[in-house]
Amino acid sequence: MDLLSGTYIFAVLLACVVFQSGAQEKNYTVREEMPENVLIGDLLKDLNLSLIPDKSLTSPMQFKLVYKTGDVPLIRIEEGTGEIFTTGARIDREKLCAGILVEARCFYEVEVAVLPDEIFRLVKIRFLIEDINDNAPLFPATVINISIPENSAINSRYALPAAIDPDIGINGVQNYQLIKGQSIFGLDVIETPEGDKMPQLIVQKELDREEKDTYVMKVKVEDGGFPQRSSTAILQVSVADTNDNRPVFKESEIEVSIPENAPVGTSVTQLHATDADIGENARIHFYFSNLVSNIAKRLFHLNTTTGLITIKEALDREESPNHKLLVLASDGGLTPARAMVLVNVTDINDNVPSIDIRYIINPINGTVVLSENAPLNTKIALITVTDKDADHNGRVTCFTDHEVPFRLRPVFSNQFLLETAAYLDYESTREYAIKLLAADAGKPPLNQSSMLLVKVKDENDNAPVFTQPFISLSVPENNSPGTQLTKISATDADSGHNAEISYLLGVDAPSEFNLDRRTGILTAVKKLDREKQEKYSFTVLAKDNGMPPLMTNATVLVTVLDQNDNSPIFTHNEYNFYVPENLPRHGTVGLITVTDPDYGENSAVTLSILDVNDDFTIDPQTGVIQPNISFDREKQESYTFYVKAEDGGRVSRSSTAKVTINVVDVNDNKPVFVVPSSNYSYELVLPSTNPGTVVFTVVAVDNDTGMNAELRYSIVGGNTKSLFIIDQTTGNITLKEKCVVADLGLHRLVIKAKDLGQPDSLFNVVIVNLFVNESVTNATLIHELVRKNVETPVTQNIETADASSPTSDYVKIMVAIVAGTITVILVIFITAVVRCRQSPHLKAAQKNKQNSEWVTPNPENRQMIMMKKKKKKKKKHAPKNLLLNFVTIEETKTDDADNDGNSVTLDLPIELEEQTMGKYNWGTTPTTFKPDSPDLARHYKSASPQPAFQIQPETPLNSKHHIIQELPLDNTFVACDSISKCSSGSSDPYSVSECSYPVTTFKTPVSVHTRPTDSRTSTIEICSEI
């Protein structure tokens, strides 16, 4: 039971090893002598490989027959289908299994590799060769001679030589027949213990030597095959004298063992046989039966006299491990004695192992070519190691002698698969000589070696490598086309076509360069210009000729070196500078800008003034031009000279430019009125003048030039009834509307002439007196009215100054706001203190205020006005140094639709004396004015620290309640404050009575409003609280 269990476990383990190693066995039966292309089997179906999907394989399934180089396989396999067919080689069982005992089965073995590696398996196919009756039985000789004693009893048997048939089983010897036995002899067949059929001749009648001593017959032998085969031999029977006893062997069967290395002449065994007869009939002769094989007869010697068997030739267990020696002992009689000697040749470790290499990858000239891209476990060959010795002496191990990227994987007993154990690299090792070693387990062990060559096939797995991944080079500009710049080189670790490199320019390479595909020489095919492009950066490619090709790239940086091939370039061929005539010496006239496209010293430009010119200097580096003189446009309006620019090249280059300096006029002269020549002149305007008629032309001149001398005219004062308009360019004063009776009288127009100078324009004003009447009847009265008009201060409608720049306006406004805020706070504080301390004076002032009144100059009230003037004369004059602290001017424009409803209020802190209302400083007035004529613009400018403002003659009546004073019909401006008198002179019929106020006053705002009335008169509202 334990023995069976152990056998079962061993079988299971063996099956597991075979399965894990991808090894299988498959048995087929094939008859010998089969014709070519006979289907034997189908491995795809028999191994159930059809279940493996093809999509999962890197390559189609392939069946590879593995056999020893030089052998002619008896079968072939369709690599794609796995079908097994016979070949043209003869399948001869008797030849294949020669030396094998007759009763043994005959097998033919081959190995088949199933590829690719994903499903690799090694299949051992065993073909059982079935015997066919292809051999006829044959007797040892064609003539058989035997001798029979004449006294042989009836039914005596005599052995005949047996026939030999290489076939086995039913195809072997089955029957013997005696032909022409003449009824004296018969034939019988007996079967030996070994299964051999032995013919025996039977004596059926008494023999009489004297009657007949020889009988000739035929013996036929037949096998049992189909078709049946047979052969015959001639049997000659000689009748001999009587021999009563036959020899007898002491031992009929002897088994001996002898080592295979026993020397020649060594005794194998000694046979002993005895014969009861005497004399010649007792002499025994030993000989081998004809059934003994030729090999045995060659190896062993039988002494015919003594029966000693010795070694005739050297034994070889591997050739034949055992021998059957059938020895016959004959005393001359008809029936010899038989003895079987079985010689077992014992094994001696006298055979080195053999290594049989069966290639899975077909070799080329004995060398396996393997791609370096071969995957791991790629099967190369099936290694079969054998040892003809037995037991331990025949147990063989196989291995490689050193570290290689290959390994031997066991599959069957004494069979190994040689496969890759690591990735191959052609660039590191191009060829492997794998030394296979096989050693047995004998003592001492014997070994054998065999060499297997593997050549690694190069694959295009290495891209070219540039010797320099970044190539920087310089080339002077203005080169000749075709100039060689450098040679670009790259290497490729591959070989053959895979290492052949072609050089290419990248897609970003400019057209100025060319790269030779074969040599890698980089050339400049065009003339390079550093000023157009200083650096070129592009890609070059190195591509091998493999399939598919591999490529790599490197960056080339070409720097174009500068040459002094460009002259300095002025930004303008001619420079025109405009400088004001008040420019100080050594100021900056202008800047000359020069560029030079060259580089370094070639682009370092130095500026200088050509010829001798002491009037101007130029900075050699910056190009700043400065004057050494003071400019006077009236003396010289322009200066012209040439500037030279020279670079710093070794061979310098230069260029020149013309410079013109124009002296620009400065707006330093005010316009001067020529017509009218003074403020005291007047012009007669007939009431019948049609509207649009030019009634007067104002003419002014300006000593400046250009825009500084271009003038614009405007009416800034007077013209309360808007009866006249002026052309701003020509100065023509035109009647706007038809005159009516109410328009008769003297009209005063304040005309302003302003130039267009920059940045600040200058202006001047003049008074134009227009007398609307049929005629001049009283010139003296008119002159008196003119004089009074001139002496009367105008407090509105005069533009004192031009608009400042936005920055100065902002500063002025901020200063005014701060000053106004401080003033308001101070006024409130002082007012509170004064009221607290001087309340009695306040009451008196209020009482006096109630007694004072403003009178409108209507004709009905003329006498009232005169009466009040007389009373005022009697009163004591008020102090002239009384201060009027605030004048509030509110302006609302109605004529302009965009400014409708906009009201501007400006609080002006002023301190005026009575004398200042009629007397001014005329030091800066034009010469066309009389010294005592008032400059209205300067009056308002000196009286107000606020930004410039305009008082328009036409403003709507404010909703505040004010006392209104109508202007007189002659349009003379009348103003009144708390200090001065309310008249322009005692002779004025429209004078308002003198205003008397207590000495103690309060600083209060005075609001001045102007608006048109239905009677075309302007009113000025002056509100003062004292």
Coordinates of C-alpha atoms in Angstrom, one line a residue, residues 308-732:
L308 CA 34.6 -22.0 -22.3
I309 CA 33.0 -18.7 -23.4
T310 CA 35.4 -15.8 -23.4
I311 CA 35.3 -12.1 -24.5
K312 CA 36.3 -11.9 -28.1
E313 CA 35.9 -8.1 -28.5
A314 CA 35.4 -5.3 -26.1
L315 CA 32.0 -5.1 -24.7
D316 CA 29.8 -2.0 -24.7
R317 CA 26.7 -2.1 -22.6
E318 CA 25.3 0.9 -24.4
E319 CA 25.5 -1.0 -27.7
S320 CA 23.9 -4.1 -26.2
P321 CA 23.2 -4.5 -22.5
N322 CA 22.6 -8.2 -22.6
H323 CA 23.2 -11.2 -24.9
K324 CA 21.5 -14.5 -25.3
L325 CA 24.0 -17.2 -26.2
L326 CA 22.3 -20.5 -27.2
V327 CA 25.1 -23.1 -27.0
L328 CA 24.7 -26.6 -28.6
A329 CA 26.7 -29.6 -27.5
S330 CA 26.9 -32.4 -30.0
D331 CA 28.7 -35.7 -29.9
G332 CA 28.2 -36.2 -33.6
G333 CA 24.8 -37.5 -33.1
L334 CA 21.6 -36.1 -34.5
T335 CA 20.2 -34.5 -31.4
P336 CA 22.6 -32.0 -29.7
A337 CA 22.2 -30.8 -26.2
R338 CA 21.1 -27.2 -25.6
A339 CA 22.2 -24.7 -23.0
M340 CA 21.1 -21.0 -22.8
V341 CA 23.7 -18.6 -21.5
L342 CA 22.3 -15.1 -20.6
V343 CA 25.1 -12.5 -20.4
N344 CA 24.3 -9.2 -18.7
V345 CA 26.8 -6.5 -19.4
T346 CA 27.1 -4.3 -16.3
D347 CA 27.5 -0.5 -16.7
I348 CA 30.8 1.3 -16.1
N349 CA 30.9 5.1 -16.3
D350 CA 32.7 5.0 -19.5
N351 CA 30.5 7.3 -21.6
V352 CA 30.5 11.1 -21.4
P353 CA 27.1 12.8 -21.6
S354 CA 26.0 13.9 -25.0
I355 CA 24.3 17.2 -25.7
D356 CA 21.7 17.3 -28.4
I357 CA 20.7 20.8 -29.5
R358 CA 17.4 21.1 -31.3
Y359 CA 16.8 24.6 -32.5
I360 CA 13.5 26.3 -32.1
I361 CA 14.8 29.4 -33.9
N362 CA 16.4 28.2 -37.1
P363 CA 20.1 28.9 -37.1
I364 CA 21.9 30.6 -40.0
N365 CA 25.2 29.0 -40.7
G366 CA 25.1 27.4 -37.2
T367 CA 24.4 30.7 -35.4
V368 CA 21.1 31.7 -34.0
V369 CA 20.2 35.3 -34.9
L370 CA 18.1 36.9 -32.2
S371 CA 16.6 40.4 -32.3
E372 CA 17.7 42.7 -29.4
N373 CA 14.0 43.5 -29.1
A374 CA 13.2 39.9 -28.3
P375 CA 11.0 39.6 -25.2
L376 CA 11.9 37.8 -22.1
N377 CA 11.6 34.0 -22.1
T378 CA 12.1 33.8 -25.9
K379 CA 12.7 30.1 -26.7
I380 CA 15.9 29.5 -28.6
A381 CA 16.5 25.7 -28.6
L382 CA 15.6 22.4 -26.9
I383 CA 18.6 21.0 -25.2
T384 CA 18.6 17.2 -24.8
V385 CA 21.3 15.6 -22.7
T386 CA 21.8 11.9 -22.7
D387 CA 24.2 9.4 -21.2
K388 CA 24.4 5.8 -22.4
D389 CA 25.4 4.8 -19.0
A390 CA 22.9 3.5 -16.6
D391 CA 21.6 4.5 -13.1
H392 CA 23.8 7.1 -11.5
N393 CA 26.3 7.0 -14.3
G394 CA 23.5 8.0 -16.7
R395 CA 22.0 10.8 -14.6
V396 CA 23.0 14.0 -16.2
T397 CA 22.7 17.7 -15.3
C398 CA 23.1 20.6 -17.7
F399 CA 24.1 24.2 -17.1
T400 CA 25.9 27.1 -18.7
D401 CA 29.5 27.9 -17.7
H402 CA 29.2 31.7 -17.0
E403 CA 26.7 34.5 -16.6
V404 CA 24.8 35.1 -19.8
P405 CA 21.3 36.6 -20.3
F406 CA 20.1 33.0 -21.1
R407 CA 18.9 30.2 -18.9
L408 CA 18.1 26.5 -19.1
R409 CA 14.6 25.6 -18.0
P410 CA 13.9 21.9 -17.5
V411 CA 10.8 20.5 -19.3
F412 CA 11.2 16.7 -19.6
S413 CA 13.6 14.3 -18.1
N414 CA 17.1 15.3 -19.4
Q415 CA 15.6 18.0 -21.6
F416 CA 15.9 21.7 -21.2
L417 CA 14.6 24.8 -22.9
L418 CA 17.2 27.5 -23.6
E419 CA 15.5 30.9 -23.3
T420 CA 16.3 34.5 -22.8
A421 CA 16.6 35.5 -19.1
A422 CA 17.2 39.2 -19.6
Y423 CA 16.7 41.8 -22.3
L424 CA 19.3 41.9 -25.0
D425 CA 21.2 45.0 -26.1
Y426 CA 23.1 44.9 -29.3
E427 CA 25.0 48.0 -28.3
S428 CA 26.5 46.4 -25.2
T429 CA 27.0 42.8 -26.5
R430 CA 26.6 41.8 -30.1
E431 CA 27.3 38.1 -29.9
Y432 CA 27.1 35.4 -27.3
A433 CA 28.9 32.1 -27.2
I434 CA 26.9 30.0 -24.8
K435 CA 28.9 27.1 -23.5
L436 CA 26.6 24.3 -22.4
L437 CA 28.0 21.8 -19.9
A438 CA 26.6 18.4 -19.2
A439 CA 27.9 16.2 -16.3
D440 CA 26.8 12.8 -15.1
A441 CA 26.7 11.5 -11.6
G442 CA 29.3 8.9 -12.0
K443 CA 32.4 8.6 -9.9
P444 CA 34.4 10.2 -11.2
P445 CA 31.8 12.2 -13.1
L446 CA 32.2 12.7 -16.8
N447 CA 31.2 15.9 -18.5
Q448 CA 30.7 17.2 -22.0
S449 CA 30.4 20.7 -23.3
S450 CA 28.9 22.2 -26.4
M451 CA 28.9 25.7 -27.8
L452 CA 25.8 27.5 -29.0
L453 CA 26.3 30.8 -30.8
V454 CA 23.7 33.6 -30.5
K455 CA 24.2 36.7 -32.6
V456 CA 22.1 39.7 -31.5
K457 CA 20.4 41.4 -34.4
D458 CA 20.5 45.2 -34.2
E459 CA 17.2 47.0 -34.1
N460 CA 16.8 50.7 -34.5
D461 CA 16.3 51.3 -30.8
N462 CA 18.8 54.1 -30.4
A463 CA 18.3 57.6 -31.7
P464 CA 21.3 59.6 -33.0
V465 CA 23.1 61.6 -30.4
F466 CA 24.7 65.0 -31.1
T467 CA 28.2 65.5 -29.9
Q468 CA 26.9 68.9 -28.8
P469 CA 23.3 69.3 -27.9
F470 CA 23.7 73.1 -28.0
I471 CA 25.8 74.5 -30.8
S472 CA 26.8 78.2 -30.5
L473 CA 28.8 79.9 -33.2
S474 CA 29.7 83.3 -34.5
V475 CA 30.0 84.7 -38.0
P476 CA 30.9 88.2 -39.1
E477 CA 28.2 90.0 -41.1
N478 CA 28.5 90.7 -44.8
N479 CA 29.8 87.2 -45.3
S480 CA 30.1 85.6 -48.7
P481 CA 27.2 83.3 -49.6
G482 CA 28.2 79.7 -49.2
T483 CA 30.5 80.3 -46.2
Q484 CA 30.9 77.2 -44.1
L485 CA 30.1 77.9 -40.5
T486 CA 30.6 74.5 -38.7
K487 CA 30.3 70.8 -39.1
I488 CA 27.5 69.2 -37.1
S489 CA 28.1 65.6 -36.1
A490 CA 26.1 63.0 -34.3
T491 CA 26.6 59.3 -33.5
D492 CA 24.3 56.3 -33.4
A493 CA 24.9 53.3 -31.2
D494 CA 23.1 51.1 -33.7
S495 CA 24.8 49.5 -36.7
G496 CA 24.4 49.2 -40.4
H497 CA 21.5 51.1 -41.9
N498 CA 20.3 51.9 -38.4
A499 CA 23.5 53.9 -37.8
E500 CA 23.5 55.8 -41.1
I501 CA 22.7 59.4 -40.2
S502 CA 21.2 62.1 -42.3
Y503 CA 21.2 65.7 -41.2
L504 CA 18.3 68.0 -41.6
L505 CA 17.3 71.6 -40.8
G506 CA 14.3 72.0 -38.5
V507 CA 11.1 73.7 -39.7
D508 CA 12.1 76.8 -37.7
A509 CA 15.4 77.2 -39.6
P510 CA 15.6 80.4 -41.6
S511 CA 16.3 80.4 -45.3
E512 CA 19.8 81.9 -44.8
F513 CA 21.3 78.6 -43.8
N514 CA 21.8 75.2 -45.4
L515 CA 22.8 71.9 -43.9
D516 CA 24.4 69.1 -46.0
R517 CA 22.4 65.9 -45.4
R518 CA 25.5 63.6 -45.6
T519 CA 28.4 65.6 -44.1
G520 CA 26.5 67.8 -41.6
I521 CA 28.3 70.9 -42.8
L522 CA 26.3 74.1 -42.0
T523 CA 26.7 76.9 -44.5
A524 CA 25.3 80.4 -44.8
V525 CA 23.8 80.7 -48.2
K526 CA 22.9 84.3 -48.0
K527 CA 24.7 87.4 -46.8
L528 CA 24.0 88.1 -43.2
D529 CA 23.1 91.5 -41.9
R530 CA 23.5 92.0 -38.1
E531 CA 21.4 95.2 -38.3
K532 CA 18.4 93.2 -39.6
Q533 CA 18.9 90.2 -37.3
E534 CA 21.7 89.7 -34.8
K535 CA 20.9 86.1 -33.6
Y536 CA 19.5 83.1 -35.3
S537 CA 18.3 80.2 -33.2
F538 CA 17.0 77.1 -35.0
T539 CA 16.9 73.4 -34.7
V540 CA 18.9 70.8 -36.6
L541 CA 17.8 67.2 -36.8
A542 CA 19.8 64.0 -37.0
K543 CA 17.8 61.1 -38.5
D544 CA 19.0 57.5 -38.9
N545 CA 17.9 55.2 -41.7
G546 CA 16.3 52.6 -39.5
M547 CA 12.7 51.4 -39.9
P548 CA 11.0 53.3 -38.5
P549 CA 13.6 56.0 -38.4
L550 CA 14.6 57.7 -35.2
M551 CA 15.7 61.3 -34.9
T552 CA 17.0 63.8 -32.3
N553 CA 17.5 67.5 -32.4
A554 CA 20.0 70.1 -31.3
T555 CA 19.7 73.8 -31.1
V556 CA 22.0 76.0 -33.1
L557 CA 22.6 79.6 -32.1
V558 CA 24.3 81.7 -34.7
T559 CA 25.5 85.1 -33.5
V560 CA 26.2 87.7 -36.3
L561 CA 29.2 89.8 -35.4
D562 CA 29.0 93.5 -36.2
Q563 CA 31.1 95.3 -38.8
N564 CA 31.1 99.0 -39.2
D565 CA 29.0 99.0 -42.3
N566 CA 26.4 101.7 -41.3
S567 CA 26.9 105.4 -40.9
P568 CA 25.1 107.2 -38.1
I569 CA 21.6 108.1 -38.9
F570 CA 19.9 111.3 -37.8
T571 CA 16.2 111.0 -37.0
H572 CA 15.7 113.9 -39.4
N573 CA 17.7 115.2 -42.3
E574 CA 17.0 118.7 -41.1
Y575 CA 16.1 119.9 -37.7
N576 CA 14.0 122.9 -37.0
F577 CA 13.9 124.2 -33.4
Y578 CA 11.8 127.0 -32.2
V579 CA 13.0 128.9 -29.1
P580 CA 11.5 131.8 -27.4
E581 CA 13.4 135.0 -27.6
N582 CA 13.6 135.2 -23.8
L583 CA 15.5 131.9 -23.6
P584 CA 18.4 132.4 -21.2
R585 CA 22.0 131.6 -22.2
H586 CA 23.0 128.0 -21.9
G587 CA 19.4 126.9 -21.9
T588 CA 18.3 124.0 -23.9
V589 CA 17.5 124.7 -27.5
G590 CA 16.8 121.1 -28.6
L591 CA 18.0 117.6 -28.8
I592 CA 19.6 115.9 -31.8
T593 CA 18.9 112.2 -31.8
V594 CA 21.3 110.0 -33.8
T595 CA 21.2 106.2 -34.1
D596 CA 23.7 103.8 -35.5
P597 CA 22.5 100.3 -36.3
D598 CA 26.0 98.9 -35.6
Y599 CA 27.1 97.5 -32.3
G600 CA 29.7 98.4 -29.7
E601 CA 32.3 100.9 -30.7
N602 CA 30.9 100.9 -34.2
S603 CA 27.7 102.4 -32.8
A604 CA 29.3 104.9 -30.3
V605 CA 28.4 108.2 -32.0
T606 CA 30.0 111.5 -31.2
L607 CA 28.3 114.8 -32.2
S608 CA 30.0 118.0 -33.2
I609 CA 29.1 121.3 -34.9
L610 CA 30.8 121.7 -38.3
D611 CA 32.8 124.9 -39.0
V612 CA 33.5 127.4 -36.3
N613 CA 30.4 128.3 -34.5
D614 CA 30.7 130.0 -31.1
D615 CA 27.0 130.8 -30.9
F616 CA 26.0 127.3 -30.0
T617 CA 27.4 124.2 -28.4
I618 CA 26.3 120.5 -28.6
D619 CA 26.9 117.8 -26.1
P620 CA 28.9 115.1 -28.0
Q621 CA 27.0 112.2 -26.3
T622 CA 23.5 113.5 -25.5
G623 CA 23.1 115.8 -28.5
V624 CA 21.7 118.6 -26.4
I625 CA 22.1 122.0 -28.2
Q626 CA 22.7 125.0 -25.9
P627 CA 23.1 128.7 -26.9
N628 CA 26.0 130.8 -25.9
I629 CA 24.1 134.0 -26.9
S630 CA 20.9 135.7 -25.9
F631 CA 18.2 135.7 -28.5
D632 CA 16.5 138.7 -30.0
R633 CA 14.0 138.0 -32.7
E634 CA 14.0 141.5 -33.8
K635 CA 17.8 141.3 -34.5
Q636 CA 17.9 137.8 -36.0
E637 CA 15.0 135.4 -36.5
S638 CA 16.9 132.2 -37.3
Y639 CA 20.3 130.5 -37.1
T640 CA 21.5 127.7 -39.3
F641 CA 24.5 125.3 -39.0
Y642 CA 25.4 121.7 -39.6
V643 CA 26.0 118.9 -37.1
K644 CA 28.3 116.0 -37.8
A645 CA 27.7 112.5 -36.3
E646 CA 30.8 110.2 -36.3
D647 CA 30.9 106.6 -35.0
G648 CA 33.8 105.0 -33.2
G649 CA 34.6 102.3 -35.7
R650 CA 38.2 101.4 -36.6
V651 CA 37.4 103.0 -39.9
S652 CA 34.9 105.5 -38.8
R653 CA 31.8 106.6 -40.7
S654 CA 29.9 109.9 -40.4
S655 CA 26.9 111.8 -41.6
T656 CA 25.6 115.4 -41.2
A657 CA 22.3 117.1 -40.7
K658 CA 21.2 120.6 -41.0
V659 CA 20.0 122.5 -37.9
T660 CA 17.8 125.6 -38.1
I661 CA 17.0 127.5 -34.9
N662 CA 14.0 129.8 -35.2
V663 CA 13.6 132.5 -32.7
V664 CA 10.0 132.5 -31.7
D665 CA 8.2 135.6 -30.6
V666 CA 7.2 135.9 -27.0
N667 CA 3.8 137.4 -26.1
D668 CA 5.2 140.3 -24.2
N669 CA 3.2 143.1 -25.8
K670 CA -0.4 144.1 -25.1
P671 CA -2.6 145.1 -27.9
V672 CA -2.7 148.9 -28.3
F673 CA -5.8 150.7 -29.5
V674 CA -5.3 153.0 -32.4
V675 CA -9.0 153.8 -33.0
P676 CA -10.5 155.3 -30.9
S677 CA -7.4 157.3 -29.9
S678 CA -8.8 157.9 -26.3
N679 CA -11.6 157.1 -24.0
Y680 CA -13.0 160.7 -24.4
S681 CA -13.9 160.6 -28.0
Y682 CA -17.4 159.8 -29.2
E683 CA -19.2 159.0 -32.4
L684 CA -22.7 160.2 -33.6
V685 CA -25.2 157.5 -34.4
L686 CA -28.4 158.7 -36.2
P687 CA -31.6 157.1 -34.8
S688 CA -32.6 156.3 -38.4
T689 CA -29.6 154.0 -38.9
N690 CA -30.6 150.6 -40.1
P691 CA -29.8 147.6 -38.1
G692 CA -26.7 145.8 -39.3
T693 CA -25.0 149.1 -40.2
V694 CA -21.4 149.5 -39.1
V695 CA -21.4 152.6 -36.8
F696 CA -17.8 152.4 -35.7
T697 CA -14.7 150.4 -36.2
V698 CA -12.3 149.7 -33.4
V699 CA -8.6 149.2 -34.5
A700 CA -5.9 147.8 -32.2
V701 CA -2.3 146.7 -33.0
D702 CA 0.1 144.2 -31.3
N703 CA 3.9 144.5 -31.6
D704 CA 4.2 140.7 -31.3
T705 CA 4.0 138.4 -34.3
G706 CA 2.0 135.3 -35.3
M707 CA -0.7 134.2 -32.9
N708 CA 0.6 136.7 -30.3
A709 CA -0.4 139.5 -32.7
E710 CA -3.7 138.0 -33.8
L711 CA -6.5 139.9 -32.0
R712 CA -10.1 139.2 -31.0
Y713 CA -12.6 142.0 -30.1
S714 CA -15.4 141.8 -27.6
I715 CA -17.8 144.1 -25.7
V716 CA -17.1 143.5 -22.0
G717 CA -18.9 146.5 -20.5
G718 CA -21.6 149.0 -21.1
N719 CA -24.1 148.4 -23.9
T720 CA -26.7 147.8 -21.3
K721 CA -29.5 147.7 -23.8
S722 CA -27.5 145.3 -26.0
L723 CA -28.1 147.8 -28.8
F724 CA -24.7 147.2 -30.4
I725 CA -22.6 144.2 -31.4
I726 CA -19.0 143.9 -32.5
D727 CA -17.3 141.6 -34.9
Q728 CA -14.6 139.8 -33.0
T729 CA -12.2 139.7 -35.9
T730 CA -12.6 143.1 -37.7
G731 CA -13.7 145.2 -34.8
N732 CA -16.7 146.5 -36.6

